[in-house]
Amino acid sequence: MINIIGLGYIGLPTALMFASHGVGVVGTDYNKELVDTLNAGHTTFEEDGLDELFGEAVKHGIKFTTEYMRTDTYIIAVPTPYDKASKKIDASYVTEAVKNVIDVCPKGATVVIESTISPGTVDKFVRPVIEQFGLKTGEDINLVHAPERIIPGNMVYELKHNSRTIGADNPEIGEKVKEYYSSFCEGEIVVTDIRTAEMTKVVENTFRDINIAFANELAKICRSDNMDVYEIISIANRHPRVNILSPGPGVGGHCISVDPWFLVGDYPSLANLIKQARMINDSMPEYVLGRISEIMKENGIKDVSRVGLYGLTYKENVDDIRESPTLQMLESMERHLASGIKVYDPYVKRDICENQYHDFDKFLNDVDMVVILVGHSEIRNNPEKLLGKIILDTRNICRMDGVYRL
Ligand code: SAJ
């Protein structure tokens, strides 16, 4: 039986996947409300295919609890926030979970860390905790790092089909853990050491961040000289070895906007390109604010309360708002004491900010200008809903005439 610790965006689908493929699973989370919700038969966030997978896992007998179980294998998928000032990881949720595991586990148990951690976290924070208890890694506890790679919006498919990395101190333990993951994972599973696995995970997200930054920088260059960045990217991408990503209002989410900072924090004199890319992507929300104010002037809109932001999530068709460009824009406006801008997102049912609407038609009724910040299908499939509005489309999804772009 596997005890999966942390039932959030990664832990829950992973637990469900194992369970629905016949592996005994108990999911543990310290949040009692979340555990109660799962036990009442409901999932805790929206994701394609998650409800069906949940049904399957329940049929196979998955259990949810706030307690840690005594078993031989643990998977830890708790958050790893980072300190915004120092750019360093806060590994305290991981170390706390490891301590709780130590309290209940038998000698020789395997602890797999799935949470994204900065390179060196296991050596710096996890091993010392184990030693504090007078235990030896490799004898009393076997450590493994198996970072996830799934993309919100396509998690269930990617859990099954992506290739994975497993970093282990002991290759035999690595192979054992690989066997567990092979119960559902059809992709290639590479076994390596822990430091390599830690570094690889962060490198993957940094690669994407740098490539998005390139697209964003191109957008700024093209805007400054009145060229169409989208046409240029689309033509350039016909070259067999060129694949430029899409410019946008910034990079959000808990991964790509965070992980590269670990490298900047740990290698400040070496991570130059990585830092520049992060700064370019972080500059985009302010850049969009600049575009809004230019377009308002051009169209004689004096009051920002006549402007509406479409989209609060960090990307399309998910309900996750972590580090979203829209939130970054709202924070920036607050710092400049500008208020009154209206906001709507079909996926965000809770009240997150001022002047937030839950009804699309009412929202449209109250604004003259709409800024598309997220390309949810609702708007992508029905751009004509915006007819008559001044539109700034930061995602290039609206093909109508007269639409302003980044
Ligand atoms: N974005 C752009 N332009 C693009 C692509 C994305 O502006 O061309 C923006 C998105 O709108 C969003 C942000 O970047 O704000 C990140 O979105 P994403 O869809 O690229 O990635 P995430 O953060 O949802 O998931 C990433 C994935 N990593 C990579 O693709 C290398 C996923 O596979 C990882 O599992 C996940 O991070 C993670 O947890 O680390």
CSV table of C-alpha atoms and ligand atoms in Angstrom, one decimal:
chain,number,residue,atom,x,y,z
A,1,MET,CA,0.0,0.0,0.0
A,2,ILE,CA,1.2,3.5,-0.8
A,3,ASN,CA,0.5,6.4,1.5
A,4,ILE,CA,0.3,9.6,-0.5
A,5,ILE,CA,0.8,12.7,1.5
A,6,GLY,CA,-0.7,16.0,0.2
A,7,LEU,CA,-3.9,15.8,-1.9
A,8,GLY,CA,-3.6,18.9,-3.9
A,9,TYR,CA,-3.1,19.5,-7.7
A,10,ILE,CA,-0.5,16.8,-8.0
A,11,GLY,CA,-1.1,14.4,-5.0
A,12,LEU,CA,-4.8,13.9,-5.7
A,13,PRO,CA,-4.6,12.9,-9.4
A,14,THR,CA,-1.5,10.8,-8.7
A,15,ALA,CA,-3.3,9.0,-5.8
A,16,LEU,CA,-6.4,8.4,-8.0
A,17,MET,CA,-4.3,7.1,-10.9
A,18,PHE,CA,-2.4,4.6,-8.7
A,19,ALA,CA,-5.7,3.4,-7.0
A,20,SER,CA,-7.6,3.0,-10.3
A,21,HIS,CA,-4.8,0.8,-11.6
A,22,GLY,CA,-5.1,-1.6,-8.7
A,23,VAL,CA,-2.5,-0.3,-6.3
A,24,GLY,CA,-3.7,0.1,-2.6
A,25,VAL,CA,-3.7,3.8,-1.8
A,26,VAL,CA,-4.4,5.9,1.3
A,27,GLY,CA,-4.4,9.6,0.7
A,28,THR,CA,-3.4,11.8,3.6
A,29,ASP,CA,-3.9,15.5,3.9
A,30,TYR,CA,-3.8,17.7,7.1
A,31,ASN,CA,-6.7,19.8,5.7
A,32,LYS,CA,-9.7,18.1,7.3
A,33,GLU,CA,-12.2,20.0,5.2
A,34,LEU,CA,-10.5,18.7,2.0
A,35,VAL,CA,-10.5,15.2,3.3
A,36,ASP,CA,-14.2,15.5,4.3
A,37,THR,CA,-15.0,16.7,0.8
A,38,LEU,CA,-13.2,13.8,-0.8
A,39,ASN,CA,-14.8,11.3,1.6
A,40,ALA,CA,-18.2,12.8,0.7
A,41,GLY,CA,-17.5,11.9,-2.9
A,42,HIS,CA,-16.5,15.2,-4.4
A,43,THR,CA,-13.2,16.3,-6.1
A,44,THR,CA,-11.6,19.5,-5.0
A,45,PHE,CA,-10.7,21.2,-8.2
A,46,GLU,CA,-11.8,21.2,-11.8
A,47,GLU,CA,-9.7,19.2,-14.3
A,48,ASP,CA,-10.6,17.3,-17.4
A,49,GLY,CA,-11.3,13.6,-16.6
A,50,LEU,CA,-10.7,14.0,-12.9
A,51,ASP,CA,-14.2,13.1,-11.7
A,52,GLU,CA,-14.2,9.9,-13.8
A,53,LEU,CA,-10.8,8.9,-12.4
A,54,PHE,CA,-12.1,9.7,-8.9
A,55,GLY,CA,-15.1,7.4,-9.4
A,56,GLU,CA,-12.8,4.6,-10.6
A,57,ALA,CA,-10.4,5.0,-7.6
A,58,VAL,CA,-13.3,5.0,-5.2
A,59,LYS,CA,-14.5,1.7,-6.7
A,60,HIS,CA,-11.0,0.3,-6.2
A,61,GLY,CA,-11.2,1.3,-2.5
A,62,ILE,CA,-9.0,4.4,-2.2
A,63,LYS,CA,-9.2,5.9,1.3
A,64,PHE,CA,-8.7,9.5,2.4
A,65,THR,CA,-7.7,10.6,5.9
A,66,THR,CA,-5.8,13.2,8.0
A,67,GLU,CA,-3.6,10.5,9.5
A,68,TYR,CA,-0.3,9.1,8.3
A,69,MET,CA,-0.3,5.3,7.7
A,70,ARG,CA,2.2,2.7,8.6
A,71,THR,CA,3.4,1.2,5.3
A,72,ASP,CA,6.5,0.6,3.3
A,73,THR,CA,6.1,3.3,0.6
A,74,TYR,CA,5.2,7.0,1.0
A,75,ILE,CA,4.8,9.6,-1.8
A,76,ILE,CA,5.0,13.2,-0.6
A,77,ALA,CA,3.3,15.8,-2.8
A,78,VAL,CA,3.0,18.8,-0.6
A,79,PRO,CA,3.6,22.5,-1.7
A,80,THR,CA,7.1,23.9,-1.9
A,81,PRO,CA,6.5,27.7,-1.8
A,82,TYR,CA,9.4,30.1,-2.3
A,83,ASP,CA,10.4,33.2,-0.5
A,84,LYS,CA,9.8,36.1,-2.8
A,85,ALA,CA,12.6,38.2,-1.4
A,86,SER,CA,15.4,35.6,-1.3
A,87,LYS,CA,14.1,33.5,-4.2
A,88,LYS,CA,14.9,30.4,-2.1
A,89,ILE,CA,12.7,27.4,-1.5
A,90,ASP,CA,10.7,26.9,1.6
A,91,ALA,CA,11.1,23.2,2.2
A,92,SER,CA,9.2,23.2,5.5
A,93,TYR,CA,6.1,21.4,4.3
A,94,VAL,CA,8.3,18.6,2.9
A,95,THR,CA,10.4,18.3,6.0
A,96,GLU,CA,7.3,18.4,8.2
A,97,ALA,CA,5.8,15.6,6.1
A,98,VAL,CA,9.0,13.6,6.4
A,99,LYS,CA,9.0,13.9,10.2
A,100,ASN,CA,5.4,12.7,10.3
A,101,VAL,CA,6.3,9.7,8.1
A,102,ILE,CA,9.3,8.9,10.4
A,103,ASP,CA,6.9,8.8,13.4
A,104,VAL,CA,4.9,6.0,11.9
A,105,CYS,CA,7.0,4.1,9.3
A,106,PRO,CA,8.8,0.8,9.7
A,107,LYS,CA,12.5,0.4,9.2
A,108,GLY,CA,13.5,0.4,5.5
A,109,ALA,CA,10.5,2.3,4.3
A,110,THR,CA,10.8,4.3,1.0
A,111,VAL,CA,9.9,8.0,0.9
A,112,VAL,CA,9.3,9.4,-2.5
A,113,ILE,CA,9.3,13.2,-2.9
A,114,GLU,CA,7.2,14.3,-5.8
A,115,SER,CA,7.0,18.0,-4.9
A,116,THR,CA,9.2,20.2,-7.0
A,117,ILE,CA,12.3,21.0,-5.0
A,118,SER,CA,15.3,23.2,-5.9
A,119,PRO,CA,18.5,21.4,-6.7
A,120,GLY,CA,20.2,20.3,-3.5
A,121,THR,CA,17.0,20.4,-1.3
A,122,VAL,CA,17.2,16.7,-0.3
A,123,ASP,CA,20.8,17.1,0.8
A,124,LYS,CA,20.3,20.4,2.5
A,125,PHE,CA,17.0,19.9,4.2
A,126,VAL,CA,15.6,16.3,4.0
A,127,ARG,CA,18.7,14.2,5.0
A,128,PRO,CA,19.4,16.3,8.1
A,129,VAL,CA,15.9,15.8,9.3
A,130,ILE,CA,16.3,12.0,9.0
A,131,GLU,CA,19.7,12.2,10.8
A,132,GLN,CA,18.2,14.3,13.6
A,133,PHE,CA,16.1,11.2,14.4
A,134,GLY,CA,19.3,9.1,14.6
A,135,LEU,CA,18.2,7.3,11.4
A,136,LYS,CA,20.4,6.5,8.4
A,137,THR,CA,19.3,7.1,4.8
A,138,GLY,CA,19.7,4.0,2.7
A,139,GLU,CA,19.2,1.8,5.8
A,140,ASP,CA,16.3,3.1,7.9
A,141,ILE,CA,14.8,5.2,5.2
A,142,ASN,CA,15.3,5.1,1.4
A,143,LEU,CA,15.0,8.4,-0.3
A,144,VAL,CA,13.6,8.9,-3.8
A,145,HIS,CA,12.8,12.0,-5.8
A,146,ALA,CA,10.2,11.5,-8.6
A,147,PRO,CA,9.2,15.0,-9.8
A,148,GLU,CA,5.9,15.3,-11.7
A,149,ARG,CA,5.6,16.7,-15.2
A,150,ILE,CA,1.8,17.0,-15.8
A,151,ILE,CA,0.3,20.1,-17.2
A,152,PRO,CA,-2.9,21.5,-15.6
A,153,GLY,CA,-5.7,21.2,-18.1
A,154,ASN,CA,-4.4,17.9,-19.4
A,155,MET,CA,-3.3,16.2,-16.2
A,156,VAL,CA,-5.0,12.9,-16.5
A,157,TYR,CA,-3.8,12.2,-20.0
A,158,GLU,CA,-0.2,13.4,-19.2
A,159,LEU,CA,0.0,11.3,-16.0
A,160,LYS,CA,-0.5,8.3,-18.1
A,161,HIS,CA,1.5,9.2,-21.2
A,162,ASN,CA,4.4,11.4,-20.1
A,163,SER,CA,7.8,10.0,-19.5
A,164,ARG,CA,9.1,10.4,-15.9
A,165,THR,CA,12.3,10.7,-14.0
A,166,ILE,CA,13.1,8.8,-10.8
A,167,GLY,CA,16.1,9.8,-8.7
A,168,ALA,CA,17.1,7.4,-6.0
A,169,ASP,CA,20.2,6.9,-3.7
A,170,ASN,CA,20.0,3.2,-4.4
A,171,PRO,CA,19.3,2.1,-8.0
A,172,GLU,CA,17.5,-1.0,-6.7
A,173,ILE,CA,15.0,1.1,-4.8
A,174,GLY,CA,14.7,3.3,-7.9
A,175,GLU,CA,13.7,0.2,-9.9
A,176,LYS,CA,11.1,-0.8,-7.3
A,177,VAL,CA,9.6,2.7,-7.3
A,178,LYS,CA,9.7,2.6,-11.2
A,179,GLU,CA,7.6,-0.6,-11.0
A,180,TYR,CA,5.0,1.1,-8.9
A,181,TYR,CA,4.7,4.0,-11.4
A,182,SER,CA,4.6,1.6,-14.3
A,183,SER,CA,1.2,0.4,-13.0
A,184,PHE,CA,-0.2,3.4,-14.8
A,185,CYS,CA,2.6,5.3,-16.6
A,186,GLU,CA,3.0,4.3,-20.2
A,187,GLY,CA,5.9,6.7,-20.9
A,188,GLU,CA,9.6,5.9,-20.5
A,189,ILE,CA,10.7,6.0,-16.8
A,190,VAL,CA,14.4,7.0,-16.4
A,191,VAL,CA,16.1,6.0,-13.2
A,192,THR,CA,18.9,8.3,-12.0
A,193,ASP,CA,20.3,9.8,-8.8
A,194,ILE,CA,18.5,12.4,-6.7
A,195,ARG,CA,20.5,15.5,-7.5
A,196,THR,CA,20.1,14.9,-11.2
A,197,ALA,CA,16.4,14.4,-10.9
A,198,GLU,CA,16.1,17.6,-8.8
A,199,MET,CA,18.1,19.6,-11.4
A,200,THR,CA,16.3,18.1,-14.4
A,201,LYS,CA,12.9,19.2,-13.1
A,202,VAL,CA,13.9,22.8,-12.6
A,203,VAL,CA,15.7,22.9,-15.9
A,204,GLU,CA,12.6,21.8,-17.8
A,205,ASN,CA,10.5,24.6,-16.5
A,206,THR,CA,13.3,27.1,-16.9
A,207,PHE,CA,13.6,26.0,-20.6
A,208,ARG,CA,10.0,26.9,-21.1
A,209,ASP,CA,10.3,30.2,-19.2
A,210,ILE,CA,13.2,31.3,-21.4
A,211,ASN,CA,11.3,30.5,-24.5
A,212,ILE,CA,8.2,32.3,-23.4
A,213,ALA,CA,10.4,35.3,-22.5
A,214,PHE,CA,11.9,35.3,-26.0
A,215,ALA,CA,8.3,35.5,-27.5
A,216,ASN,CA,7.4,38.3,-25.1
A,217,GLU,CA,10.6,40.2,-25.9
A,218,LEU,CA,9.8,39.8,-29.6
A,219,ALA,CA,6.3,41.2,-29.0
A,220,LYS,CA,7.7,44.3,-27.4
A,221,ILE,CA,10.3,44.8,-30.2
A,222,CYS,CA,7.6,44.4,-32.9
A,223,ARG,CA,5.2,46.7,-31.1
A,224,SER,CA,7.9,49.4,-30.9
A,225,ASP,CA,8.3,49.3,-34.7
A,226,ASN,CA,4.7,48.5,-35.8
A,227,MET,CA,5.2,45.0,-36.9
A,228,ASP,CA,2.9,42.0,-36.4
A,229,VAL,CA,4.7,39.6,-34.0
A,230,TYR,CA,2.2,36.8,-34.6
A,231,GLU,CA,2.7,36.8,-38.3
A,232,ILE,CA,6.5,36.9,-37.8
A,233,ILE,CA,6.4,34.0,-35.4
A,234,SER,CA,4.0,32.0,-37.6
A,235,ILE,CA,6.3,32.4,-40.6
A,236,ALA,CA,9.5,31.8,-38.6
A,237,ASN,CA,8.0,28.6,-37.1
A,238,ARG,CA,7.8,27.1,-40.6
A,239,HIS,CA,11.6,26.7,-40.4
A,240,PRO,CA,12.2,23.1,-39.5
A,241,ARG,CA,14.3,23.9,-36.4
A,242,VAL,CA,12.4,26.9,-35.1
A,243,ASN,CA,9.5,26.7,-32.6
A,244,ILE,CA,8.8,30.0,-31.0
A,245,LEU,CA,6.1,30.0,-28.3
A,246,SER,CA,3.4,32.6,-27.9
A,247,PRO,CA,3.7,36.0,-26.3
A,248,GLY,CA,1.2,36.7,-23.5
A,249,PRO,CA,0.4,38.9,-20.6
A,250,GLY,CA,3.0,37.2,-18.4
A,251,VAL,CA,3.8,33.8,-16.9
A,252,GLY,CA,1.8,32.5,-14.0
A,253,GLY,CA,1.2,29.2,-12.2
A,254,HIS,CA,3.1,27.7,-9.5
A,255,CYS,CA,5.8,26.2,-11.7
A,256,ILE,CA,7.3,28.1,-14.5
A,257,SER,CA,7.2,31.5,-12.8
A,258,VAL,CA,8.8,30.0,-9.7
A,259,ASP,CA,11.3,27.3,-10.5
A,260,PRO,CA,13.8,29.4,-12.5
A,261,TRP,CA,14.2,31.6,-9.5
A,262,PHE,CA,15.7,28.6,-7.6
A,263,LEU,CA,18.6,28.6,-10.0
A,264,VAL,CA,18.9,32.4,-9.8
A,265,GLY,CA,18.9,32.2,-6.0
A,266,ASP,CA,21.4,29.4,-5.8
A,267,TYR,CA,23.8,30.5,-8.7
A,268,PRO,CA,23.4,34.2,-8.7
A,269,SER,CA,26.6,34.9,-10.6
A,270,LEU,CA,26.0,32.2,-13.2
A,271,ALA,CA,22.3,32.3,-14.0
A,272,ASN,CA,22.3,35.4,-16.1
A,273,LEU,CA,20.1,34.4,-19.1
A,274,ILE,CA,17.7,32.7,-16.7
A,275,LYS,CA,17.3,35.8,-14.6
A,276,GLN,CA,16.8,38.1,-17.6
A,277,ALA,CA,14.1,35.7,-18.9
A,278,ARG,CA,12.3,35.8,-15.5
A,279,MET,CA,12.5,39.6,-15.5
A,280,ILE,CA,11.1,39.9,-19.0
A,281,ASN,CA,8.2,37.6,-18.2
A,282,ASP,CA,7.6,39.5,-14.9
A,283,SER,CA,7.5,42.8,-16.8
A,284,MET,CA,4.6,41.7,-19.0
A,285,PRO,CA,1.7,42.6,-16.7
A,286,GLU,CA,3.0,46.2,-16.4
A,287,TYR,CA,3.5,46.2,-20.1
A,288,VAL,CA,-0.1,45.3,-20.6
A,289,LEU,CA,-1.2,48.1,-18.3
A,290,GLY,CA,0.8,50.4,-20.5
A,291,ARG,CA,-1.0,49.1,-23.6
A,292,ILE,CA,-4.4,49.6,-21.8
A,293,SER,CA,-3.6,53.2,-21.0
A,294,GLU,CA,-2.5,53.9,-24.6
A,295,ILE,CA,-5.6,52.3,-26.0
A,296,MET,CA,-7.9,54.2,-23.5
A,297,LYS,CA,-6.3,57.5,-24.6
A,298,GLU,CA,-6.7,56.7,-28.3
A,299,ASN,CA,-10.4,55.9,-27.8
A,300,GLY,CA,-11.2,58.7,-25.4
A,301,ILE,CA,-11.9,56.4,-22.4
A,302,LYS,CA,-11.2,58.4,-19.3
A,303,ASP,CA,-12.3,56.2,-16.6
A,304,VAL,CA,-10.7,52.9,-15.9
A,305,SER,CA,-13.9,51.6,-14.4
A,306,ARG,CA,-15.1,51.3,-18.0
A,307,VAL,CA,-12.4,48.7,-18.7
A,308,GLY,CA,-12.9,45.0,-18.0
A,309,LEU,CA,-10.3,42.3,-17.6
A,310,TYR,CA,-11.4,39.0,-19.0
A,311,GLY,CA,-9.7,36.1,-17.1
A,312,LEU,CA,-8.2,35.8,-13.6
A,313,THR,CA,-6.6,32.3,-13.9
A,314,TYR,CA,-3.0,31.8,-14.9
A,315,LYS,CA,-4.0,30.1,-18.2
A,316,GLU,CA,-7.0,28.9,-20.1
A,317,ASN,CA,-9.6,26.4,-19.0
A,318,VAL,CA,-8.3,25.9,-15.5
A,319,ASP,CA,-9.5,27.3,-12.2
A,320,ASP,CA,-6.0,27.9,-10.8
A,321,ILE,CA,-5.2,31.6,-10.1
A,322,ARG,CA,-1.7,31.1,-8.5
A,323,GLU,CA,0.7,33.9,-9.6
A,324,SER,CA,-1.7,34.8,-12.5
A,325,PRO,CA,-0.7,37.7,-14.7
A,326,THR,CA,-4.2,39.3,-14.0
A,327,LEU,CA,-3.5,39.2,-10.2
A,328,GLN,CA,0.0,40.7,-10.9
A,329,MET,CA,-1.7,43.5,-12.9
A,330,LEU,CA,-4.2,44.2,-10.1
A,331,GLU,CA,-1.4,44.4,-7.5
A,332,SER,CA,0.5,46.8,-9.7
A,333,MET,CA,-2.6,49.0,-10.1
A,334,GLU,CA,-3.2,49.0,-6.4
A,335,ARG,CA,0.4,50.2,-5.9
A,336,HIS,CA,-0.4,53.1,-8.2
A,337,LEU,CA,-3.6,53.7,-6.4
A,338,ALA,CA,-5.7,53.0,-9.5
A,339,SER,CA,-8.9,51.3,-8.8
A,340,GLY,CA,-12.2,50.5,-10.4
A,341,ILE,CA,-11.2,48.2,-13.2
A,342,LYS,CA,-13.7,45.3,-13.6
A,343,VAL,CA,-12.9,41.7,-13.7
A,344,TYR,CA,-14.6,38.5,-14.9
A,345,ASP,CA,-13.6,34.8,-15.1
A,346,PRO,CA,-16.0,32.0,-15.7
A,347,TYR,CA,-13.8,29.5,-13.8
A,348,VAL,CA,-13.4,31.6,-10.6
A,349,LYS,CA,-16.5,31.3,-8.5
A,350,ARG,CA,-15.1,32.8,-5.3
A,351,ASP,CA,-14.7,36.5,-4.8
A,352,ILE,CA,-11.0,37.2,-5.3
A,353,CYS,CA,-10.8,40.9,-6.0
A,354,GLU,CA,-12.9,44.1,-6.1
A,355,ASN,CA,-15.3,44.7,-8.9
A,356,GLN,CA,-15.4,41.0,-9.8
A,357,TYR,CA,-18.4,39.8,-11.8
A,358,HIS,CA,-19.8,36.3,-12.0
A,359,ASP,CA,-22.1,37.0,-14.9
A,360,PHE,CA,-20.6,37.5,-18.3
A,361,ASP,CA,-23.4,39.6,-19.7
A,362,LYS,CA,-23.5,42.0,-16.7
A,363,PHE,CA,-19.8,42.4,-17.0
A,364,LEU,CA,-20.0,43.2,-20.7
A,365,ASN,CA,-22.8,45.6,-20.0
A,366,ASP,CA,-20.7,47.7,-17.6
A,367,VAL,CA,-17.6,48.1,-19.7
A,368,ASP,CA,-16.6,49.8,-23.0
A,369,MET,CA,-13.2,48.0,-23.3
A,370,VAL,CA,-12.4,44.3,-22.7
A,371,VAL,CA,-8.9,43.1,-22.2
A,372,ILE,CA,-8.6,39.4,-22.9
A,373,LEU,CA,-6.0,38.0,-20.5
A,374,VAL,CA,-6.9,34.3,-20.6
A,375,GLY,CA,-8.1,32.4,-23.7
A,376,HIS,CA,-10.8,30.3,-22.0
A,377,SER,CA,-12.9,28.4,-24.6
A,378,GLU,CA,-15.9,30.4,-23.6
A,379,ILE,CA,-14.4,33.5,-25.3
A,380,ARG,CA,-12.3,31.7,-27.8
A,381,ASN,CA,-15.4,30.0,-29.3
A,382,ASN,CA,-17.6,33.0,-29.1
A,383,PRO,CA,-15.6,36.1,-29.8
A,384,GLU,CA,-18.7,37.7,-31.4
A,385,LYS,CA,-19.9,38.2,-27.8
A,386,LEU,CA,-17.5,41.1,-27.7
A,387,LEU,CA,-18.8,42.9,-30.8
A,388,GLY,CA,-19.1,46.6,-30.2
A,389,LYS,CA,-16.4,46.7,-27.5
A,390,ILE,CA,-12.9,48.0,-27.8
A,391,ILE,CA,-10.8,44.9,-27.5
A,392,LEU,CA,-7.2,44.3,-26.4
A,393,ASP,CA,-6.4,40.7,-27.0
A,394,THR,CA,-3.2,39.6,-25.2
A,395,ARG,CA,-3.7,36.0,-26.3
A,396,ASN,CA,-4.3,36.4,-30.0
A,397,ILE,CA,-7.5,34.4,-30.0
A,398,CYS,CA,-9.9,37.0,-31.4
A,399,ARG,CA,-9.8,37.3,-35.2
A,400,MET,CA,-12.2,40.2,-35.6
A,401,ASP,CA,-11.2,43.5,-37.3
A,402,GLY,CA,-10.0,46.4,-35.1
A,403,VAL,CA,-8.8,44.2,-32.3
A,404,TYR,CA,-5.7,45.6,-30.5
A,405,ARG,CA,-2.9,43.2,-29.6
A,406,LEU,CA,0.1,43.1,-27.3
B,1,SAJ,N1,2.5,30.8,-21.5
B,1,SAJ,C1,2.7,31.9,-22.4
B,1,SAJ,N2,3.1,31.5,-23.7
B,1,SAJ,C2,3.2,30.2,-24.1
B,1,SAJ,C3,3.0,29.2,-23.2
B,1,SAJ,C4,2.6,29.5,-21.9
B,1,SAJ,O1,2.6,33.1,-22.1
B,1,SAJ,O2,3.5,30.0,-25.3
B,1,SAJ,C5,2.1,31.2,-20.1
B,1,SAJ,C6,0.7,30.6,-19.7
B,1,SAJ,O3,-0.3,31.4,-20.1
B,1,SAJ,C7,0.9,30.5,-18.2
B,1,SAJ,C8,2.4,30.2,-18.0
B,1,SAJ,O4,3.0,30.6,-19.2
B,1,SAJ,O5,0.6,31.7,-17.6
B,1,SAJ,C9,2.7,28.7,-17.7
B,1,SAJ,O6,1.8,27.8,-18.4
B,1,SAJ,P1,2.2,26.5,-19.1
B,1,SAJ,O7,0.9,25.9,-19.6
B,1,SAJ,O8,3.3,26.7,-20.0
B,1,SAJ,O9,2.7,25.6,-17.9
B,1,SAJ,P2,2.2,25.2,-16.4
B,1,SAJ,O10,2.9,26.1,-15.4
B,1,SAJ,O11,0.8,25.0,-16.4
B,1,SAJ,O12,2.9,23.7,-16.3
B,1,SAJ,C10,4.3,23.6,-16.4
B,1,SAJ,C11,4.7,22.5,-17.4
B,1,SAJ,N3,6.1,22.5,-17.7
B,1,SAJ,C12,6.6,22.6,-18.9
B,1,SAJ,O13,5.8,22.6,-19.9
B,1,SAJ,C13,8.1,22.5,-19.1
B,1,SAJ,C14,4.3,21.1,-16.8
B,1,SAJ,O14,4.7,20.1,-17.6
B,1,SAJ,C15,4.9,20.9,-15.4
B,1,SAJ,O15,4.4,19.8,-14.8
B,1,SAJ,C16,4.4,22.1,-14.5
B,1,SAJ,O16,4.9,23.3,-15.1
B,1,SAJ,C17,5.0,21.9,-13.1
B,1,SAJ,O17,4.3,21.5,-12.2
B,1,SAJ,O18,6.2,22.1,-12.9
